[in-house]
C-alpha cells in the first residue's frame, strides 16, 4: 500500500505564484516569515504526517473509536500522535503569540492542514474543531474567557467542539430546544446535541464545547439563540481543573466512513445542569457561532483537496504497477494500466481538479490574511468580500469534487478498488461526509446566491470577473499554443459566468424559486471558472520560469495540467449555463404527489 507524501513542491508554487506570499511576508504581523522558514515548516510537517499520522489511517478505520462507560477510547496510536502534534506546536500555527501561537499566515496553515487531513482525515478533525472554537472565543468571548481558555486551546492542551443541531432540528436551527438558565456568574445548560465530532475523546484532559441554547425569555426562531462555552471539567480560578461538568457523551454514531472520529450524541444537564458561560450577547449566538462555522467551512473545503490528493497518489501508484492487457495501439504485450488512454484520462481528471481545488483554497485564505492585516482599509474590505464570496465555493465545490475524485480512484483500481485491503474504498467512504458537514452543499449554494450575490448586487463577483480578464493579453503575448488555447477556453468560461450572473441579478426575473433552482449549478460554475483562472495563472508563471531555466519536468507538468483543465473541465461551463437560466421549469414541474 502506498504511503502519503505531501506535495510540497506544488504547495510552494501556489503560495509563491498565486498567493503572493512574499507580499504577505511584508505585513508587520508576518515579518519573521521568510522563504527559509516556510520551507522548514512545510518539510517538518511533511515528515510528521508521513511518519506519525499517515500510518494510523487504515488502522483507525478498522478499529474505530469506542464508547466505554461514558468515555471514548480512540484507536491505537491516535492519542500518542496527538501528543506529538501539540508538542511540536502545530495546533497554534495561525494564532497570536499573545496566546502561545506561532502567528503564521492562514495561507501557510492551510497547506499544513491539507497535509494532516490527507494523512489521516479522521484524526485531523479534532484539531480542526479546536481551530474554530479558538476563532469564536477570540472574536466574541469576554477577556476573562479569553485569558482562561485561549492559551490552552491554542496549545492544543485542551480541545474544542461545536454543538449546533439536535434530533428534531437538523439544518433548521430555529427548532433548537436546549435551554440555558441564568445562575450567578454562569448558566445551567440542559438539552441534547447530535453529530458532535470529538465530543468525547482521550486526546486531552479537558474539552471545551461551544453550545447553542435558548434563554427562558428568548424570542422564538433563530433570533432567540445564544452561544455558551461549556467545559468538560469546570476550570478553577487558578486555571486548574475542578469538578466534572454535567456534559456527557451518551452514544457514538455508526457511520459510513471516518470511523476513527468519534461522532457523539451529547447530553447536557441530565444531573441538574451543565455550567456554561455566555459568549457574545444574549440571543446573538448564531452570529457568534458563524465565526466558528465559516472557519470550519474553509477547512472542510480542504477535505476535498486532501482526500483527493491521497486517492490520487494511491491511484498513480496502482496504475504504475498493475499489469493488464496490451495497449490499444496493439504494440507489445500486457502493460501497466497507466499506458491505457482511459486510465490516463482519469488520472489527469483527478490531478487537474486537485490542483484547481488546492489553488482556490489557498487563494481564499490569502484573501482572509489580507483582510485582517493590510494597512489599507479599502483593500481589506475588498479581500473580505472576496473571501466571503468564495467561502461557500471552497466548501461545496471542493467537497463535491473530493467525492468524485475518490470515486475515480476506486475506478482506476478496478475490482481491487472495491476491496478494503487496497485502501481506495476508505477514501471514498471518508470523503462522503464532507458535502454534508457545516451546512450541506445545497445550503452553501443558497448562501452564495442569496447572501453573497444578491445581497451585494453582484459587486464582489463582478470585481472578480473584471480581474480575471486581465490575464488575457499576457496569455496571448506568450505566442505559446497552450497558453493561447487556455485563454480562449477561460474567456468562454468567464462569458458563461457573466451571463449567469446577469440573469440572476436581473430585477425583472423576480421568481425566487426559479433563481434558487439553479443555485447549485451556479456554485459549480463559479468554482469551475475560478479554478480555471488560477490554474491558468499558474501555467503562465510556469511558462515564464521555463524560459528562465526552472525545473523543466515540474513546470512542464504545470502547463500540461492546466491545458488539460482548459480542454476537459472548463468546457463544462457551457452546459452549466442553461441549467441556471433555463432549467428551473423542469426542476419545479412535478407536483409533490407525483414524486
Coordinates of C-alpha atoms in Angstrom, one line a residue:
X1 CA 0.0 0.0 0.0
X2 CA 1.4 3.4 -1.0
X3 CA 2.4 5.9 1.6
X4 CA 1.3 9.6 1.6
X5 CA 3.8 12.2 0.6
X6 CA 3.0 15.8 0.9
X7 CA 3.1 17.6 -2.5
X8 CA 5.4 20.3 -1.1
X9 CA 6.7 21.5 -4.5
X10 CA 3.2 22.2 -5.7
X11 CA 2.2 23.8 -2.4
X12 CA 5.2 26.2 -2.6
X13 CA 4.5 27.0 -6.2
X14 CA 0.9 28.0 -5.4
X15 CA 2.0 30.0 -2.3
X16 CA 4.6 31.9 -4.3
X17 CA 2.8 32.4 -7.7
X18 CA -0.9 32.5 -6.8
X19 CA -1.0 33.8 -3.2
X20 CA 1.8 36.4 -3.5
X21 CA 3.3 35.0 -0.3
X22 CA 6.2 37.4 -0.4
X23 CA 3.7 40.3 -0.1
X24 CA 2.1 38.6 2.9
X25 CA 5.5 38.4 4.5
X26 CA 5.8 42.2 4.3
X27 CA 3.0 42.7 6.7
X28 CA 4.3 43.5 10.2
X29 CA 2.4 40.5 11.7
X30 CA 4.4 38.2 9.5
X31 CA 7.7 40.0 9.4
X32 CA 9.6 36.9 10.6
X33 CA 8.1 34.6 8.0
X34 CA 10.6 34.2 5.2
X35 CA 11.2 31.6 2.4
X36 CA 13.7 29.6 4.5
X37 CA 11.2 29.4 7.5
X38 CA 8.4 28.4 5.2
X39 CA 10.5 25.6 3.7
X40 CA 11.5 24.3 7.1
X41 CA 7.9 24.3 8.4
X42 CA 6.5 22.5 5.3
X43 CA 9.2 19.9 5.4
X44 CA 8.9 19.2 9.1
X45 CA 5.1 19.0 8.8
X46 CA 5.5 16.6 5.9
X47 CA 7.9 14.4 7.9
X48 CA 5.5 14.3 10.9
X49 CA 2.4 13.5 8.7
X50 CA 4.3 10.8 6.8
X51 CA 5.9 9.1 9.8
X52 CA 3.4 9.6 12.6
X53 CA -0.2 10.3 11.3
X54 CA -0.4 8.6 8.0
X55 CA 0.4 5.0 9.2
X56 CA -2.5 5.2 11.6
X57 CA -5.1 5.9 8.9
X58 CA -6.2 2.5 7.8
X59 CA -5.7 1.1 11.4
X60 CA -8.1 3.7 12.7
X61 CA -10.7 2.9 10.1
X62 CA -10.6 -0.8 11.2
X63 CA -10.5 -0.3 14.9
X64 CA -12.8 2.8 15.2
X65 CA -13.4 4.8 18.3
X66 CA -15.4 3.1 21.1
X67 CA -17.6 4.5 23.9
X68 CA -16.8 2.6 27.1
X69 CA -18.6 3.6 30.4
X70 CA -19.1 7.2 29.2
X71 CA -15.5 7.6 27.9
X72 CA -14.2 7.3 24.4
X73 CA -11.2 5.2 23.5
X74 CA -9.7 6.3 20.2
X75 CA -7.8 3.8 18.0
X76 CA -4.3 2.7 19.0
X77 CA -1.7 5.4 18.5
X78 CA -4.1 8.3 17.9
X79 CA -3.7 9.8 21.4
X80 CA 0.1 9.5 21.2
X81 CA 0.2 11.1 17.7
X82 CA -1.9 14.0 19.1
X83 CA 0.6 14.4 21.9
X84 CA 3.5 14.7 19.4
X85 CA 1.3 17.1 17.4
X86 CA 0.9 19.6 20.3
X87 CA 4.5 19.1 21.5
X88 CA 5.5 20.4 18.1
X89 CA 3.4 23.5 18.4
X90 CA 1.4 22.6 15.3
X91 CA -2.0 23.4 16.9
X92 CA -1.2 27.1 17.3
X93 CA 0.4 27.9 13.9
X94 CA -2.1 30.7 12.8
X95 CA -2.8 32.2 16.2
X96 CA -1.3 35.2 18.0
X97 CA 1.9 34.7 20.1
X98 CA -0.2 36.5 22.8
X99 CA -1.9 33.2 23.5
X100 CA 1.1 31.0 22.7
X101 CA 0.7 30.6 18.9
X102 CA 3.2 30.9 16.1
X103 CA 1.5 33.9 14.4
X104 CA 1.8 32.3 10.9
X105 CA -0.4 33.3 8.0
X106 CA -3.6 31.3 7.4
X107 CA -2.4 30.8 3.9
X108 CA 0.6 28.7 5.2
X109 CA -1.5 27.0 7.8
X110 CA -3.9 25.9 5.0
X111 CA -1.0 23.9 3.4
X112 CA -0.2 22.3 6.8
X113 CA -3.9 21.4 7.4
X114 CA -4.1 19.8 3.9
X115 CA -1.2 17.5 4.9
X116 CA -2.8 16.5 8.2
X117 CA -6.1 15.8 6.5
X118 CA -4.6 13.8 3.6
X119 CA -2.5 11.8 6.0
X120 CA -5.5 10.9 8.3
X121 CA -8.8 12.7 7.9
X122 CA -10.5 11.2 10.9
X123 CA -7.6 12.1 13.2
X124 CA -7.3 15.6 11.9
X125 CA -10.9 16.5 12.7
X126 CA -10.1 17.1 16.4
X127 CA -7.6 20.0 15.8
X128 CA -9.8 21.3 13.1
X129 CA -12.7 21.8 15.5
X130 CA -10.4 23.3 18.1
X131 CA -9.3 25.9 15.5
X132 CA -12.9 27.0 15.0
X133 CA -13.5 27.2 18.8
X134 CA -10.5 29.4 19.1
X135 CA -11.7 31.8 16.4
X136 CA -15.1 32.1 18.1
X137 CA -13.8 32.7 21.6
X138 CA -11.2 35.2 20.3
X139 CA -13.8 37.1 18.4
X140 CA -16.7 37.1 20.9
X141 CA -15.5 35.9 24.3
X142 CA -15.1 38.2 27.3
X143 CA -11.5 39.0 28.3
X144 CA -11.9 36.6 31.2
X145 CA -12.9 33.7 29.0
X146 CA -10.1 34.5 26.6
X147 CA -7.4 34.5 29.2
X148 CA -8.7 31.3 30.8
X149 CA -9.4 29.2 27.7
X150 CA -7.4 30.5 24.7
X151 CA -3.9 29.6 25.8
X152 CA -4.9 26.0 26.5
X153 CA -6.9 25.8 23.3
X154 CA -4.1 27.4 21.2
X155 CA -1.5 25.0 22.6
X156 CA -3.9 22.1 22.0
X157 CA -3.7 21.0 25.6
X158 CA -7.5 21.4 25.6
X159 CA -9.7 20.6 22.5
X160 CA -12.8 22.3 21.3
X161 CA -16.1 21.2 19.7
X162 CA -19.1 22.8 18.0
X163 CA -22.6 21.8 19.3
X164 CA -25.3 23.1 16.9
X165 CA -28.1 20.7 16.0
X166 CA -30.5 18.4 17.8
X167 CA -32.6 15.4 16.8
X168 CA -35.7 17.4 15.8
X169 CA -33.8 20.3 14.2
X170 CA -31.4 19.1 11.5
X171 CA -30.4 22.1 9.5
X172 CA -33.3 24.3 10.9
X173 CA -31.7 25.7 14.0
X174 CA -34.8 27.7 14.7
X175 CA -36.2 24.4 16.2
X176 CA -33.5 24.1 18.9
X177 CA -34.8 23.2 22.3
X178 CA -31.7 23.2 24.5
X179 CA -32.1 25.6 27.5
X180 CA -29.9 27.9 29.4
X181 CA -31.0 29.1 32.9
X182 CA -29.0 32.0 34.5
X183 CA -27.4 31.1 37.8
X184 CA -25.0 33.6 39.3
X185 CA -21.9 34.1 37.1
X186 CA -22.9 31.2 34.8
X187 CA -25.8 29.4 33.2
X188 CA -27.2 25.9 33.6
X189 CA -27.4 24.2 30.2
X190 CA -29.8 21.3 29.5
X191 CA -30.6 19.5 26.3
X192 CA -29.2 17.0 23.8
X193 CA -26.9 17.6 20.8
X194 CA -26.2 15.3 17.9
X195 CA -23.4 14.8 15.4
X196 CA -20.7 16.3 17.7
X197 CA -17.3 15.5 16.3
X198 CA -14.9 14.6 19.0
X199 CA -17.5 15.5 21.6
X200 CA -15.7 13.0 23.9
X201 CA -12.2 11.5 23.4
X202 CA -8.9 10.7 25.2
X203 CA -6.6 13.2 23.5
X204 CA -6.9 15.9 26.1
X205 CA -7.8 16.4 29.8
X206 CA -10.4 19.0 29.0
X207 CA -12.8 19.5 26.1
X208 CA -14.4 22.9 25.5
X209 CA -17.8 22.7 24.0
X210 CA -19.5 25.7 22.2
X211 CA -23.2 25.1 22.6
X212 CA -26.2 26.8 21.2
X213 CA -29.2 27.1 23.6
X214 CA -32.1 29.3 24.5
X215 CA -32.7 31.6 27.5
X216 CA -36.1 31.3 29.3
X217 CA -37.4 34.6 27.8
X218 CA -35.7 34.3 24.4
X219 CA -37.6 35.1 21.2
X220 CA -38.7 32.2 19.1
X221 CA -36.8 31.2 16.0
X222 CA -33.1 31.8 15.3
X223 CA -33.2 35.3 16.9
X224 CA -33.6 33.6 20.3
X225 CA -30.4 31.5 20.2
X226 CA -27.4 32.2 22.5
X227 CA -23.9 30.7 22.5
X228 CA -22.3 29.2 25.6
X229 CA -18.9 27.8 26.4
X230 CA -19.4 24.6 28.3
X231 CA -16.2 22.8 29.6
X232 CA -16.0 19.1 30.2
X233 CA -14.3 20.0 33.5
X234 CA -15.1 23.3 35.3
X235 CA -12.0 25.4 35.4
X236 CA -11.0 26.8 38.8
X237 CA -9.9 30.4 39.4
X238 CA -6.3 29.4 39.4
X239 CA -6.6 27.7 36.0
X240 CA -6.6 24.2 37.4
X241 CA -9.3 21.7 36.6
X242 CA -12.1 21.3 39.0
X243 CA -15.2 19.1 39.1
X244 CA -16.6 17.2 36.2
X245 CA -19.3 19.2 34.4
X246 CA -22.7 17.8 33.6
X247 CA -21.9 17.2 29.9
X248 CA -21.5 13.6 28.7
X249 CA -21.4 11.6 25.5
X250 CA -24.2 9.0 25.6
X251 CA -23.8 7.4 22.2
X252 CA -21.4 7.2 19.3
X253 CA -22.9 7.2 15.8
X254 CA -22.1 4.3 13.5
X255 CA -21.1 5.9 10.2
X256 CA -20.3 5.2 6.6
X257 CA -16.8 6.5 7.0
X258 CA -14.3 8.4 9.3
X259 CA -14.8 5.5 11.7
X260 CA -11.9 6.6 13.9
X261 CA -13.5 10.0 14.5
X262 CA -16.0 9.8 17.5
X263 CA -19.3 11.4 16.4
X264 CA -21.1 11.8 19.7
X265 CA -24.6 12.3 21.0
X266 CA -24.1 14.7 23.8
X267 CA -26.4 15.1 26.9
X268 CA -26.2 18.3 28.9
X269 CA -27.8 18.7 32.3
X270 CA -29.1 15.2 33.0
X271 CA -27.8 15.7 36.6
X272 CA -29.1 19.2 37.1
X273 CA -27.4 21.4 34.5
X274 CA -24.0 21.8 32.9
X275 CA -22.2 25.0 33.8
X276 CA -21.9 27.3 30.8
X277 CA -20.6 30.8 30.1
X278 CA -22.1 33.2 27.7
X279 CA -20.2 34.0 24.5
X280 CA -21.2 37.3 22.9
X281 CA -24.5 38.9 23.7
X282 CA -27.7 37.1 24.7
X283 CA -29.8 36.0 21.7
X284 CA -26.9 36.7 19.4
X285 CA -25.5 33.2 19.4
X286 CA -25.9 32.3 15.8
X287 CA -23.9 35.2 14.6
X288 CA -21.1 34.3 17.0
X289 CA -21.3 30.7 16.0
X290 CA -20.9 31.6 12.4
X291 CA -17.4 32.8 13.2
X292 CA -16.6 29.2 14.0
X293 CA -18.7 27.8 11.1
X294 CA -17.1 30.0 8.5
X295 CA -13.6 28.9 9.7
X296 CA -14.8 25.3 9.6
X297 CA -16.3 25.7 6.1
X298 CA -13.0 26.8 4.7
X299 CA -11.2 23.9 6.4
X300 CA -13.9 21.3 5.4
X301 CA -13.5 22.5 1.8
X302 CA -9.9 21.5 2.2
X303 CA -11.1 17.9 2.9
X304 CA -11.9 17.6 -0.8
X305 CA -8.3 18.6 -1.7
X306 CA -6.8 16.3 1.0
X307 CA -8.8 13.2 0.3
X308 CA -8.5 13.8 -3.5
X309 CA -4.7 14.0 -3.2
X310 CA -4.4 10.9 -1.1
X311 CA -6.7 9.0 -3.5
X312 CA -4.7 10.3 -6.5
X313 CA -1.4 9.2 -5.0
X314 CA -2.7 5.7 -4.4
X315 CA -4.2 5.5 -7.9
X316 CA -1.0 6.6 -9.6
X317 CA 1.0 4.0 -7.6
X318 CA -1.5 1.3 -8.6
X319 CA -1.6 2.4 -12.2
X320 CA 2.2 2.3 -12.5
X321 CA 2.3 -1.3 -11.1
X322 CA -0.8 -3.1 -12.2
X323 CA -0.3 -5.0 -15.4
X324 CA -3.4 -5.6 -17.5
X325 CA -3.9 -6.1 -21.2
X326 CA -2.0 -4.9 -24.2
X327 CA -2.1 -1.2 -25.2
X328 CA -4.9 -0.3 -27.6
X329 CA -2.2 0.6 -30.1
X330 CA -1.5 -3.1 -30.5
X331 CA 2.2 -2.7 -29.8
X332 CA 3.7 -5.1 -27.2
X333 CA 2.2 -7.5 -24.8
X334 CA 0.4 -6.7 -21.5
X335 CA 1.4 -3.4 -20.0
X336 CA 0.9 -1.4 -16.8
X337 CA -2.5 0.3 -16.9
X338 CA -1.1 3.8 -16.8
X339 CA -0.3 3.1 -20.5
X340 CA -4.0 2.9 -21.3
X341 CA -5.6 6.2 -22.5
X342 CA -8.7 6.0 -20.4
X343 CA -6.7 5.4 -17.3
X344 CA -4.6 8.4 -18.2
X345 CA -7.8 10.4 -18.7
X346 CA -9.0 9.5 -15.2
X347 CA -5.6 10.3 -13.6
X348 CA -5.5 13.6 -15.3
X349 CA -9.1 14.4 -14.3
X350 CA -8.0 13.7 -10.7
X351 CA -4.8 15.7 -11.0
X352 CA -6.2 18.8 -12.7
X353 CA -9.1 19.2 -10.4
X354 CA -7.0 18.7 -7.3
X355 CA -4.6 21.4 -8.4
X356 CA -7.5 23.8 -9.1
X357 CA -9.1 23.0 -5.7
X358 CA -5.8 23.5 -3.9
X359 CA -5.3 26.8 -5.6
X360 CA -8.8 28.1 -4.7
X361 CA -8.4 27.0 -1.1
X362 CA -5.1 28.7 -0.6
X363 CA -6.1 31.8 -2.6
X364 CA -9.2 32.3 -0.4
X365 CA -7.2 32.0 2.7
X366 CA -4.8 34.6 1.3
X367 CA -7.8 36.9 1.0
X368 CA -8.5 36.2 4.6
X369 CA -5.0 37.1 5.6
X370 CA -5.0 40.4 3.6
X371 CA -8.5 41.3 5.0
X372 CA -7.0 41.1 8.5
X373 CA -3.6 42.6 8.1
X374 CA -3.3 45.0 5.2
X375 CA -2.9 48.7 6.2
X376 CA -5.3 50.0 3.5
X377 CA -8.9 49.7 4.7
X378 CA -10.3 49.5 1.1
X379 CA -8.0 46.6 0.3
X380 CA -9.0 44.9 3.5
X381 CA -12.7 45.3 2.6
X382 CA -12.2 44.1 -0.9
X383 CA -10.4 41.0 0.2
X384 CA -13.0 40.3 3.0
X385 CA -15.7 40.5 0.3
X386 CA -13.8 38.1 -1.9
X387 CA -13.2 35.7 1.0
X388 CA -17.0 35.8 1.8
X389 CA -17.9 35.2 -1.8
X390 CA -15.5 32.2 -2.2
X391 CA -16.1 30.5 1.2
X392 CA -19.2 28.6 0.1
X393 CA -17.5 27.7 -3.2
X394 CA -14.5 26.3 -1.4
X395 CA -16.7 24.3 0.9
X396 CA -19.1 22.9 -1.6
X397 CA -17.3 22.7 -4.9
X398 CA -14.2 21.2 -3.4
X399 CA -16.0 18.6 -1.3
X400 CA -18.3 17.6 -4.2
X401 CA -15.2 17.1 -6.3
X402 CA -13.4 15.3 -3.5
X403 CA -16.1 12.6 -3.6
X404 CA -15.9 12.4 -7.4
X405 CA -12.1 12.1 -7.3
X406 CA -12.1 9.4 -4.6
X407 CA -14.6 7.5 -6.7
X408 CA -12.3 7.8 -9.7
X409 CA -9.5 6.4 -7.5
X410 CA -11.7 3.3 -6.9
X411 CA -12.4 3.0 -10.6
X412 CA -8.7 3.1 -11.5
X413 CA -8.1 0.2 -9.1
X414 CA -10.9 -1.8 -10.8
X415 CA -12.2 -4.7 -8.7
X416 CA -9.4 -4.2 -6.3
X417 CA -10.7 -0.7 -5.5
X418 CA -13.9 -2.3 -4.1
X419 CA -11.8 -4.4 -1.7
X420 CA -10.9 -2.7 1.6
X421 CA -7.4 -4.1 1.6
X422 CA -6.2 -1.6 -1.0
X423 CA -7.4 1.4 1.0
X424 CA -9.0 3.1 -2.0
X425 CA -12.5 2.4 -0.7
X426 CA -11.8 4.1 2.6
X427 CA -11.0 7.4 0.8
X428 CA -14.4 7.3 -0.9
X429 CA -16.2 6.5 2.4
X430 CA -14.4 9.2 4.3
X431 CA -14.9 11.8 1.6
X432 CA -18.7 11.4 1.6
X433 CA -19.3 13.3 4.8
X434 CA -17.7 16.5 3.7
X435 CA -20.5 17.7 1.4
X436 CA -22.8 17.3 4.4
X437 CA -20.6 18.9 7.1
X438 CA -21.1 22.5 8.2
X439 CA -24.2 23.1 6.2
X440 CA -24.9 20.8 3.3
X441 CA -23.7 21.8 -0.1
X442 CA -27.2 22.9 -1.2
X443 CA -27.1 25.3 1.7
X444 CA -23.7 26.6 0.5
X445 CA -25.3 27.2 -2.9
X446 CA -28.2 29.1 -1.3
X447 CA -25.6 31.1 0.7
X448 CA -23.6 32.0 -2.4
X449 CA -26.7 33.1 -4.3
X450 CA -28.7 34.7 -1.5
X451 CA -26.3 36.2 1.0
X452 CA -23.3 36.8 -1.4
X453 CA -24.5 37.5 -4.9
X454 CA -28.0 39.1 -4.5
X455 CA -27.2 40.9 -1.3
X456 CA -24.4 43.0 -2.7
X457 CA -26.0 43.1 -6.2
X458 CA -23.1 41.2 -7.6
X459 CA -20.3 43.6 -6.7
X460 CA -17.9 41.0 -5.4
X461 CA -18.3 38.6 -8.3
X462 CA -18.2 41.4 -10.9
X463 CA -15.0 42.7 -9.4
X464 CA -13.5 39.2 -9.6
X465 CA -14.6 38.8 -13.2
X466 CA -13.0 42.1 -14.1
X467 CA -9.8 41.0 -12.5
X468 CA -9.9 37.6 -14.4
X469 CA -10.0 39.5 -17.7
X470 CA -6.6 41.0 -17.0
X471 CA -4.8 37.7 -17.8
X472 CA -6.0 37.6 -21.4
X473 CA -3.3 39.7 -23.0
X474 CA -0.5 38.1 -21.0
X475 CA -1.5 34.7 -22.3
X476 CA -1.7 35.9 -25.9
X477 CA 1.6 37.7 -25.7
X478 CA 3.4 34.4 -25.0
X479 CA 2.7 33.2 -28.6
X480 CA 2.6 29.7 -27.0
X481 CA -0.1 27.4 -28.3
X482 CA -1.0 26.0 -24.9
X483 CA -1.4 29.5 -23.4
X484 CA -3.4 30.7 -26.3
X485 CA -5.8 27.7 -26.1
X486 CA -6.2 28.3 -22.3
X487 CA -7.0 32.0 -22.9
X488 CA -9.8 31.0 -25.3
X489 CA -11.3 28.4 -23.0
X490 CA -11.1 30.6 -19.9
X491 CA -12.7 33.5 -21.8
X492 CA -15.6 31.2 -22.8
X493 CA -16.0 30.2 -19.1
X494 CA -15.9 33.8 -18.0
X495 CA -18.6 34.7 -20.5
X496 CA -20.8 31.9 -19.2
X497 CA -20.3 33.1 -15.6
X498 CA -21.1 36.7 -16.6
X499 CA -24.2 35.7 -18.4
X500 CA -25.4 33.6 -15.4
X501 CA -24.6 36.4 -13.0
X502 CA -26.5 39.0 -15.1
X503 CA -29.5 36.6 -15.4
X504 CA -29.6 36.1 -11.6
X505 CA -29.3 39.8 -10.9
X506 CA -31.9 40.8 -13.5
X507 CA -34.6 42.7 -11.5
X508 CA -37.3 41.6 -14.0
X509 CA -36.5 38.0 -13.1
X510 CA -38.2 38.1 -9.7
X511 CA -39.3 34.5 -9.2
X512 CA -37.1 33.4 -6.3
X513 CA -37.8 29.7 -6.7
X514 CA -36.7 30.0 -10.4
X515 CA -33.4 31.5 -9.3
X516 CA -32.7 29.2 -6.5
X517 CA -33.4 26.1 -8.6
X518 CA -30.1 26.9 -10.3
X519 CA -28.1 27.7 -7.2
X520 CA -26.0 24.6 -7.2
X521 CA -25.1 24.7 -10.9
X522 CA -24.2 28.4 -10.3
X523 CA -21.9 27.5 -7.5
X524 CA -20.2 24.8 -9.6
X525 CA -19.9 27.4 -12.4
X526 CA -18.1 29.8 -10.1
X527 CA -15.8 27.1 -8.8
X528 CA -15.0 25.8 -12.3
X529 CA -14.2 29.2 -13.7
X530 CA -12.2 30.5 -10.8
X531 CA -10.3 27.2 -10.6
X532 CA -9.5 27.5 -14.3
X533 CA -8.4 31.1 -13.9
X534 CA -6.0 30.2 -11.1
X535 CA -4.6 27.2 -12.9
X536 CA -4.1 29.4 -16.0
X537 CA -2.3 31.9 -13.9
X538 CA -0.1 29.1 -12.6
X539 CA 0.6 27.9 -16.2
X540 CA 1.6 31.4 -17.2
X541 CA 4.0 31.6 -14.3
X542 CA 5.4 28.2 -15.2
X543 CA 5.8 29.2 -18.8
X544 CA 7.8 32.2 -17.7
X545 CA 10.0 30.2 -15.3
X546 CA 10.7 27.6 -18.1
X547 CA 12.3 30.4 -20.2
X548 CA 14.5 31.2 -17.3
X549 CA 15.8 27.7 -16.7
X550 CA 13.4 26.5 -14.0
X551 CA 12.7 22.9 -13.0
X552 CA 11.7 21.6 -16.5
X553 CA 9.7 18.5 -15.7
X554 CA 7.7 20.1 -12.9
X555 CA 7.0 23.3 -14.8
X556 CA 6.0 21.4 -18.0
X557 CA 3.6 19.3 -15.9
X558 CA 2.0 22.5 -14.6
X559 CA 1.4 23.8 -18.1
X560 CA 0.1 20.4 -19.3
X561 CA -2.2 20.0 -16.3
X562 CA -3.7 23.5 -16.8
X563 CA -4.1 22.7 -20.6
X564 CA -6.0 19.5 -19.7
X565 CA -8.3 21.5 -17.4
X566 CA -9.0 24.0 -20.1
X567 CA -9.7 21.2 -22.6
X568 CA -11.8 18.9 -20.4
X569 CA -13.1 20.8 -17.4
X570 CA -13.8 24.4 -18.5
X571 CA -16.0 23.4 -21.4
X572 CA -18.5 22.2 -18.8
X573 CA -19.4 25.8 -18.1
X574 CA -21.3 25.9 -21.4
X575 CA -23.5 23.1 -20.0
X576 CA -24.0 24.7 -16.6
X577 CA -25.2 28.0 -18.0
X578 CA -28.5 26.7 -19.4
X579 CA -29.1 24.7 -16.2
X580 CA -29.1 28.0 -14.4
X581 CA -31.0 30.2 -16.9
X582 CA -33.5 27.7 -18.4
X583 CA -33.6 24.6 -16.2
X584 CA -35.8 25.7 -13.4
X585 CA -39.2 24.8 -15.0
X586 CA -38.4 21.0 -15.1
X587 CA -36.9 21.2 -11.6
X588 CA -40.1 22.6 -10.2
X589 CA -42.7 21.0 -12.5
X590 CA -43.7 17.8 -10.7
X591 CA -46.4 18.2 -8.0
X592 CA -45.5 16.8 -4.6
X593 CA -47.7 13.7 -5.0
X594 CA -46.0 12.8 -8.3
X595 CA -42.7 12.0 -6.6

